Every structure is written in C-alpha cells, then in structure tokens.
Coordinates of C-alpha atoms in Angstrom, one line a residue:
X22 CA 0.0 0.0 0.0
X23 CA 1.1 3.6 0.5
X24 CA 4.3 4.6 2.0
X25 CA 4.1 5.4 5.7
X26 CA 5.7 8.8 5.0
X27 CA 2.8 10.1 2.9
X28 CA 0.8 13.1 4.1
X29 CA -2.6 12.4 5.7
X30 CA -4.7 13.3 2.7
X31 CA -2.7 11.8 -0.1
X32 CA -1.0 8.6 -1.1
X33 CA 0.9 7.2 -4.0
X34 CA -0.9 5.2 -6.6
X35 CA -2.6 2.1 -5.2
X36 CA -0.9 -1.2 -6.1
X37 CA -2.0 -2.5 -9.5
X38 CA -4.6 -5.2 -9.6
X39 CA -3.2 -8.7 -9.8
X40 CA -5.9 -9.6 -12.4
X41 CA -8.4 -7.8 -14.6
X42 CA -11.3 -8.5 -12.2
X43 CA -14.7 -7.2 -12.9
X44 CA -17.8 -6.8 -10.9
X45 CA -19.5 -10.2 -10.3
X46 CA -23.2 -10.9 -10.9
X47 CA -23.6 -11.0 -7.1
X48 CA -22.1 -7.6 -6.7
X49 CA -24.3 -6.1 -9.5
X50 CA -27.3 -7.6 -7.7
X51 CA -26.2 -6.0 -4.5
X52 CA -25.8 -2.6 -6.2
X53 CA -29.3 -2.9 -7.6
X54 CA -30.7 -3.5 -4.1
X55 CA -28.8 -0.5 -2.7
X56 CA -30.0 1.8 -5.5
X57 CA -33.6 0.7 -4.9
X58 CA -33.2 2.4 -1.6
X59 CA -32.0 5.5 -3.3
X60 CA -35.1 5.5 -5.4
X61 CA -37.2 5.3 -2.3
X62 CA -35.3 8.1 -0.7
X63 CA -35.9 10.4 -3.7
X64 CA -39.6 10.3 -2.9
X65 CA -38.8 12.1 0.4
X66 CA -38.0 15.2 -1.7
X67 CA -41.2 15.3 -3.7
X68 CA -43.5 18.2 -3.6
X69 CA -41.9 21.4 -2.2
X70 CA -39.0 20.1 -0.1
X71 CA -37.7 22.3 2.7
X72 CA -34.4 22.4 4.5
X73 CA -35.7 19.7 7.0
X74 CA -36.6 17.4 4.2
X75 CA -33.3 17.8 2.5
X76 CA -31.4 17.2 5.8
X77 CA -33.4 14.0 6.4
X78 CA -32.7 12.8 2.9
X79 CA -29.0 13.4 3.4
X80 CA -29.1 11.5 6.7
X81 CA -30.8 8.4 5.3
X82 CA -28.7 8.5 2.1
X83 CA -25.5 8.5 4.1
X84 CA -26.8 5.5 6.0
X85 CA -27.6 3.6 2.8
X86 CA -24.3 4.5 1.2
X87 CA -22.3 3.6 4.3
X88 CA -23.9 0.2 4.5
X89 CA -23.3 -0.4 0.8
X90 CA -19.7 0.7 0.9
X91 CA -18.9 -1.6 3.9
X92 CA -19.9 -4.6 1.8
X93 CA -18.3 -3.2 -1.3
X94 CA -15.0 -3.0 0.5
X95 CA -15.4 -6.6 1.7
X96 CA -16.1 -7.8 -1.9
X97 CA -13.2 -5.7 -3.2
X98 CA -10.6 -7.1 -0.8
X99 CA -11.9 -10.7 -0.5
X100 CA -12.4 -11.2 -4.2
X101 CA -13.3 -14.8 -4.9
X102 CA -13.2 -15.7 -1.2
X103 CA -16.4 -13.7 -0.5
X104 CA -19.0 -15.7 1.5
X105 CA -22.1 -15.6 -0.7
X106 CA -24.4 -16.3 2.1
X107 CA -23.0 -13.3 4.1
X108 CA -23.5 -11.0 1.1
X109 CA -27.1 -12.2 0.5
X110 CA -28.0 -11.5 4.2
X111 CA -26.5 -8.0 3.8
X112 CA -28.7 -7.6 0.6
X113 CA -31.8 -8.6 2.6
X114 CA -30.9 -6.0 5.3
X115 CA -30.6 -3.2 2.7
X116 CA -33.9 -4.3 1.1
X117 CA -35.6 -4.0 4.6
X118 CA -34.1 -0.5 4.9
X119 CA -35.4 0.4 1.5
X120 CA -38.9 -0.9 2.2
X121 CA -38.9 1.0 5.5
X122 CA -38.2 4.4 3.9
X123 CA -41.9 5.4 3.0
X124 CA -42.8 5.0 6.7
X125 CA -39.5 5.9 8.3
X126 CA -41.0 9.0 9.9
X127 CA -43.6 6.9 11.7
X128 CA -43.9 3.2 12.5
X129 CA -41.1 1.9 10.2
X130 CA -38.3 3.9 11.9
X131 CA -37.3 1.1 14.2
X132 CA -37.2 -1.4 11.4
X133 CA -34.9 0.9 9.4
X134 CA -32.6 1.4 12.4
X135 CA -32.5 -2.3 13.3
X136 CA -31.8 -3.4 9.7
X137 CA -28.9 -0.8 9.5
X138 CA -27.4 -2.1 12.7
X139 CA -27.5 -5.7 11.5
X140 CA -26.0 -4.9 8.2
X141 CA -23.2 -2.9 9.8
X142 CA -22.4 -5.6 12.4
X143 CA -22.4 -8.3 9.8
X144 CA -20.1 -6.2 7.6
X145 CA -17.6 -5.8 10.5
X146 CA -17.6 -9.4 11.5
X147 CA -16.4 -10.7 8.1
X148 CA -13.0 -9.3 9.0
X149 CA -12.5 -11.1 12.3
X150 CA -10.6 -14.1 11.0
X151 CA -9.1 -12.7 7.9
X152 CA -6.0 -11.1 9.5
X153 CA -6.6 -7.9 7.5
X154 CA -7.1 -4.4 8.7
X155 CA -9.0 -2.0 6.5
X156 CA -6.8 0.9 7.6
X157 CA -7.7 3.0 4.5
X158 CA -11.5 2.8 5.2
X159 CA -12.0 1.9 8.9
X160 CA -15.8 2.3 8.8
X161 CA -15.9 -1.1 7.1
X162 CA -14.4 -2.8 10.2
X163 CA -15.5 -0.6 13.1
X164 CA -19.0 -0.9 14.5
X165 CA -18.8 1.6 17.4
X166 CA -21.0 4.0 15.3
X167 CA -24.0 1.6 15.5
X168 CA -24.3 2.2 19.3
X169 CA -26.4 5.3 18.9
X170 CA -28.6 3.5 16.4
X171 CA -29.2 0.8 18.9
X172 CA -30.2 3.3 21.5
X173 CA -32.6 4.9 19.0
X174 CA -34.7 1.8 19.1
X175 CA -36.1 3.1 22.4
X176 CA -36.3 6.8 21.4
X177 CA -39.0 8.8 19.7
X178 CA -38.7 11.4 16.9
X179 CA -36.8 13.7 16.7
X180 CA -34.4 12.3 19.3
X181 CA -33.9 9.1 17.2
X182 CA -32.8 11.2 14.2
X183 CA -30.2 13.0 16.3
X184 CA -29.0 9.6 17.5
X185 CA -28.7 8.4 13.9
X186 CA -26.8 11.5 13.0
X187 CA -24.5 11.0 16.0
X188 CA -23.8 7.4 15.0
X189 CA -22.8 8.4 11.4
X190 CA -20.7 11.3 12.8
X191 CA -18.8 8.9 15.0
X192 CA -18.0 6.7 12.0
X193 CA -16.8 9.6 9.9
X194 CA -15.0 11.2 12.8
X195 CA -13.0 8.0 13.5
X196 CA -12.3 7.6 9.8
X197 CA -10.7 11.0 9.5
X198 CA -9.2 11.2 13.0
X199 CA -7.4 7.8 13.1
X200 CA -4.4 7.7 10.8
X201 CA -3.5 4.6 8.8
X202 CA -0.4 4.0 10.9
X203 CA -2.3 4.3 14.1
X204 CA -5.0 1.8 13.1
X205 CA -2.4 -0.8 12.0
X206 CA -0.3 -0.3 15.1
X207 CA -3.3 -0.7 17.4
X208 CA -4.4 -3.9 15.6
X209 CA -0.9 -5.4 15.9
X210 CA -0.7 -4.5 19.6
X211 CA -4.0 -6.3 20.3
X212 CA -2.8 -9.3 18.4
X213 CA 0.4 -9.4 20.4
X214 CA -1.6 -9.1 23.7
X215 CA -3.8 -12.0 22.7
X216 CA -0.8 -14.1 21.7
X217 CA 0.9 -13.4 25.1
X218 CA -2.2 -14.4 27.0
X219 CA -2.7 -17.7 25.1
X220 CA 1.1 -18.2 24.8
X221 CA 0.6 -18.9 21.1
X222 CA -0.3 -17.0 17.9
X223 CA -4.0 -16.4 17.6
X224 CA -4.5 -16.3 13.8
X225 CA -2.3 -14.4 11.3
X226 CA -0.6 -11.2 12.2
X227 CA -2.7 -8.2 11.2
X228 CA -1.7 -6.6 7.8
X229 CA -3.2 -3.8 5.8
X230 CA -6.0 -4.9 3.5
X231 CA -5.1 -4.2 -0.2
X232 CA -7.7 -2.5 -2.3
X233 CA -8.1 -3.6 -5.9
X234 CA -8.1 -0.1 -7.4
X235 CA -9.5 -1.0 -10.8
X236 CA -12.3 -3.2 -9.4
X237 CA -13.3 -0.5 -7.0
X238 CA -13.2 2.1 -9.8
X239 CA -15.7 -0.1 -11.7
X240 CA -18.0 -0.5 -8.7
X241 CA -18.1 3.2 -8.0
X242 CA -18.8 3.9 -11.7
X243 CA -21.5 1.3 -11.9
X244 CA -23.2 2.6 -8.8
X245 CA -23.2 6.1 -10.3
X246 CA -24.6 4.7 -13.6
X247 CA -27.4 2.9 -11.9
X248 CA -28.4 6.0 -9.9
X249 CA -28.5 8.0 -13.2
X250 CA -30.7 5.2 -14.6
X251 CA -33.0 5.5 -11.6
X252 CA -33.2 9.3 -12.4
X253 CA -34.4 8.5 -15.9
X254 CA -36.9 6.0 -14.5
X255 CA -38.4 8.6 -12.1
X256 CA -38.7 11.2 -14.9
X257 CA -40.4 8.6 -17.2
X258 CA -42.8 7.7 -14.5
X259 CA -43.7 11.3 -13.9
X260 CA -44.1 12.0 -17.6
X261 CA -46.4 9.0 -18.1
X262 CA -48.8 10.5 -15.5
X263 CA -48.9 14.0 -17.0
X264 CA -50.7 15.3 -20.1
X265 CA -48.4 15.3 -23.1
X266 CA -47.8 18.8 -24.4
X267 CA -45.0 20.5 -26.3
X268 CA -43.6 21.9 -23.0
X269 CA -43.6 18.4 -21.5
X270 CA -41.7 17.1 -24.6
X271 CA -39.1 19.9 -24.2
X272 CA -38.8 19.1 -20.5
X273 CA -38.5 15.4 -21.0
X274 CA -35.9 15.8 -23.7
X275 CA -33.9 18.3 -21.6
X276 CA -34.0 16.0 -18.6
X277 CA -32.7 13.1 -20.6
X278 CA -29.9 15.2 -22.2
X279 CA -29.0 16.6 -18.8
X280 CA -28.6 13.2 -17.3
X281 CA -26.7 12.1 -20.4
X282 CA -24.3 15.0 -20.0
X283 CA -23.7 14.2 -16.3
X284 CA -23.1 10.6 -17.2
X285 CA -20.5 11.6 -19.7
X286 CA -18.8 13.8 -17.1
X287 CA -19.0 11.1 -14.4
X288 CA -18.2 7.9 -16.2
X289 CA -16.6 8.6 -19.5
X290 CA -14.4 11.6 -18.5
X291 CA -13.9 10.8 -14.8
X292 CA -15.1 14.2 -13.9
X293 CA -17.7 14.1 -11.2
X294 CA -16.7 10.8 -9.6
X295 CA -13.3 10.9 -7.9
X296 CA -12.2 7.4 -8.9
X297 CA -9.3 5.9 -6.9
X298 CA -7.5 5.3 -10.2
X299 CA -6.3 8.9 -9.9
X300 CA -3.9 7.6 -7.2
X301 CA -3.9 11.0 -5.5
X302 CA -6.4 10.8 -2.7
X303 CA -6.5 8.1 0.0
X304 CA -9.8 6.1 0.0
X305 CA -10.9 7.7 3.2
X306 CA -11.0 11.1 1.4
X307 CA -12.0 9.9 -2.1
X308 CA -14.9 7.7 -1.1
X309 CA -16.9 10.4 0.7
X310 CA -16.8 12.5 -2.4
X311 CA -18.4 9.6 -4.3
X312 CA -21.1 9.6 -1.6
X313 CA -21.7 13.3 -2.1
X314 CA -21.9 13.1 -5.9
X315 CA -24.3 10.1 -6.0
X316 CA -26.4 11.7 -3.3
X317 CA -26.7 14.8 -5.4
X318 CA -27.8 12.6 -8.4
X319 CA -30.6 11.1 -6.2
X320 CA -31.8 14.6 -5.2
X321 CA -31.7 15.6 -8.9
X322 CA -33.9 12.7 -9.8
X323 CA -36.5 13.9 -7.3
X324 CA -36.4 17.5 -8.6
X325 CA -36.7 16.4 -12.3
X326 CA -39.8 14.3 -11.5
X327 CA -41.3 17.2 -9.6
X328 CA -40.5 19.6 -12.5
X329 CA -42.4 17.4 -14.9
X330 CA -45.5 17.8 -12.7
X331 CA -45.1 21.6 -12.8
X332 CA -44.1 21.8 -16.5
X333 CA -47.0 24.2 -17.3
X334 CA -46.2 26.6 -14.5
X335 CA -43.4 28.1 -12.5
X336 CA -41.3 25.8 -10.3
X337 CA -41.8 26.3 -6.5
X338 CA -38.7 27.9 -5.0
X339 CA -37.8 24.8 -3.0
X340 CA -37.9 22.5 -6.1
X341 CA -35.9 25.0 -8.2
X342 CA -33.2 25.2 -5.6
X343 CA -33.1 21.4 -5.2
X344 CA -32.6 21.0 -8.9
X345 CA -30.0 23.7 -9.3
X346 CA -28.3 22.9 -6.0
X347 CA -28.0 19.2 -6.8
X348 CA -26.4 19.9 -10.1
X349 CA -24.0 22.4 -8.5
X350 CA -23.0 19.9 -5.8
X351 CA -22.4 17.2 -8.4
X352 CA -20.3 19.4 -10.6
X353 CA -18.4 20.8 -7.6
X354 CA -17.3 17.2 -6.9
X355 CA -16.3 17.1 -10.5
X356 CA -14.3 20.3 -10.0
X357 CA -12.4 18.7 -7.1
X358 CA -11.8 15.6 -9.1
X359 CA -10.5 17.5 -12.0
X360 CA -8.1 19.5 -9.8
X361 CA -6.9 16.3 -8.1
X362 CA -6.2 14.7 -11.5
X363 CA -3.9 17.5 -12.5
X364 CA -6.1 19.6 -14.8
X365 CA -4.6 22.8 -13.3
X366 CA -5.7 26.2 -12.0
X367 CA -6.5 27.4 -15.5
X368 CA -9.0 24.6 -16.1
X369 CA -10.5 25.1 -12.6
X370 CA -11.2 28.8 -13.3
X371 CA -12.2 28.5 -16.9
X372 CA -14.2 25.3 -16.9
X373 CA -14.8 24.3 -13.3
X374 CA -15.8 27.6 -11.8
X375 CA -18.7 28.4 -14.2
X376 CA -20.2 24.9 -13.9
X377 CA -20.5 25.4 -10.1
X378 CA -21.4 29.1 -10.0
X379 CA -23.9 29.3 -12.8
X380 CA -26.4 26.7 -11.3
X381 CA -26.4 28.7 -8.1
X382 CA -27.2 31.9 -10.0
X383 CA -30.0 30.0 -11.9
X384 CA -31.4 28.9 -8.6
X385 CA -31.5 32.5 -7.3
X386 CA -32.7 34.3 -10.4
X387 CA -34.6 31.8 -12.6
X388 CA -37.8 31.9 -10.5
X389 CA -40.1 33.1 -13.3
X390 CA -38.7 30.9 -16.1
X391 CA -40.3 27.8 -17.5
X392 CA -39.0 24.5 -16.0
X393 CA -38.0 23.3 -19.4
X394 CA -35.9 26.4 -20.0
X395 CA -34.2 25.9 -16.7
X396 CA -33.4 22.3 -17.5
X397 CA -31.9 23.2 -20.8
X398 CA -29.8 26.0 -19.1
X399 CA -28.4 23.3 -16.8
X400 CA -27.7 21.2 -19.9
X401 CA -25.5 24.0 -21.2
X402 CA -23.7 24.2 -17.9
X403 CA -23.0 20.5 -17.8
X404 CA -21.7 20.7 -21.4
X405 CA -19.5 23.7 -20.7
X406 CA -16.4 21.7 -19.6
X407 CA -16.4 19.8 -22.9
X408 CA -16.8 23.0 -24.9
X409 CA -14.1 24.7 -22.9
X410 CA -11.6 22.0 -23.5
X411 CA -12.5 22.0 -27.3
X412 CA -11.9 25.8 -27.4
X413 CA -8.7 25.5 -25.3
X414 CA -7.3 22.8 -27.6
X415 CA -8.1 24.8 -30.7
X416 CA -6.5 27.9 -29.1
X417 CA -3.4 25.9 -28.2
X418 CA -3.1 24.5 -31.7
X419 CA -3.4 28.0 -33.2
X420 CA -0.8 29.3 -30.8
X421 CA 1.7 26.6 -31.8
X422 CA 1.1 26.7 -35.5
X423 CA 3.9 28.1 -37.6
X424 CA 3.5 31.7 -38.8

C-alpha cells in the first residue's frame, strides 16, 4: 500500500490489480438493491421540499451508502473468497431499509434502524478471522458507530434522528481522525496481547487490506450509472402520468440530455466521480466524495420528477433550488476531481468555476422561467467543460502553428 511517510490526505498510486477482475453478478445484484433504496429516498423530496426534508434525505442516504460501501469494501478485498451467504444476508438488510423508507417517519423507523445495525455488524464481523485491517476505510471494520442507532430503538422522533446523526458522525470522525499507521499499530498491539495471554499466535498477524483499485473504480462507476438510470426511470414515471404537451416534450428531452451530460462527465471523462485510479487521494478522502456526488444525483432525480409535474407553470422555489443545487454539488465534486487529477488552475477557473457558480445563479434568479428552459440551461452548464476543452485545444493549436 502507500508509503508510511505520505501526508494524511494523499497517497501514491494504489498497487495494480493482480488480475483484470470485474464486478460479479452477485455484486451487481447487491448494487441494484442499494439503488432501490436511493429511489425510495428520492420520494422524500417530492412536492416542495424544505431544509428539513433535505437534511433528512442526506441522513438516510449517508446510512444507505455507508452500508453499501462496507460490503463493497469486503467484496473488493476478499475477491473470490467472499462468502455468498453473508452478502445475501446483507442484501436482505438493505432491502428492509429500502422498504422502511416510506414509513420511516412513523412506524417503520425502528425497522430501518435495526436493519442498519444488523448490516453494519455483519459487515464488520467478516474481517474477524481474515487477519486484514481496513486501515484506509476503517468504517468497514469498526462498529462503534452503531451504538447510537441501537439506543434509538427506544427513542422517539426527533431524538432518534439525532442519534442516527451521532452514529454516522462517530463513524466519519474516526475515519478522518485515526491515521492509517495508528490503526495498524493498534491492531498489531491487540494481536500481540492475545498471543501473550494464550502463549501462542491467535491467527495471522494483522496486515493492511489491499484494495483492488481497478475493481473499486468499476464498482463506483457502476453505482453512479445505476443511480442515473433511476433518475431516468423517475422522470419517465412522472411523464407517463402527465398530459403530453410541447412543454412536456421539451422538459422530458432536456432532462434526458442533462442526465446524459452528467453521465458523460462522471463515467466517460472521470469528472464528477473521484475514482481511486487517480492515485492522488487516499480512499478515506475519495470515497466520501463519491457519496456526495451520487447523493446529489438522487436529489436531482426527485427534482426532475417534480419539475415534470409543474411543467406548465413556474417551479416552486424549493424545487428550483433542489434542482440547481444538486447539479451544483455534483459538478463541484467534478471540479475537485479535475483538480486532483492535475487539470490545473486554468481549467479550474475557466471550466470548473462556471459549472458550479452558474447553477447557483440560476437557482437564485430563474424563478419566473419555464421548468423546461431551466433544465436546458443546466444542460448548457453541464456541457461547458467539454466545450471549454475544445476551445482550449483549438487555441493551443493555433498558438503553436507556424506563422
């Protein structure tokens, strides 16, 4: 893995994969279950969402993504030694969480919390006898963050939501606070203490788990692609229940092209999803950016579906801000990813800056415009990096051409 002398936020390129491994059918099935939960969460933002609705969505999305990432880490490291039964049980837990979302504010909250606890505990137990320490993503191995979730089983709203928030904050806090060296040193100390008590070695000496960077890149990209597909599905569903007019046609086409443009940025151009293949950010810093970008896509899906319902009128302010804000957040992650990959300050100012600032301006000043016009304006924003690079390449060629 990385050299022990690297700075906390960066690391050299991860070791190359020993084989060209791709996502298995079991892993793809697991991803589909997780994204089914994302689709359920998008319904929490229907209507005219307020700040409280958005905060609740972010809380539940982070819980879903964390549970998914714990099992994704296990599958990435264990490869063909994955216990299929364990993964299937984890899938069932995620399915229960997804099914509980519509009633999570009422009688299904305890089911959601209990399923999350079981998934997290199961994900942490798979490492007990492997002799590997997930020092680069400790959430996968630590389960201390589930304690507030357990306590929430006896709490009522809104206390239970604050307990859920505290549990996730503990997980993220430990992930960023504990250095890789410290985690490894502590695991080795515990192993030596057990060996001294039993006067023999108790299992293999702990070693850092090795991520398969290419495989993890593929899983992150596939998850993003499936979330975009869910966005298309929600837009199609809303369109099928609305009277078909020319404005609806423009809105539907614009929504599809917008999602296509975001797909191109995220998957084809590696701008929007900070894939580990960049080799510049440690997983503990890169993976949360993936959570933010895909969470923004889920919120965008809700806003596009709502915009279809208001296609003949002005968008409510909350829905307009949700649409523009989710695009701005997604593209802001793309800006970070582009800078990390070495695109430079010139690209950040010329291409990255406008694609973050303009959606915010549209959210503030496009209140009287048609929803379809707003969507097509966001399409232009999403295509701007591509156009900027084309113009920059042409300008460079002209500057180097002989007189």
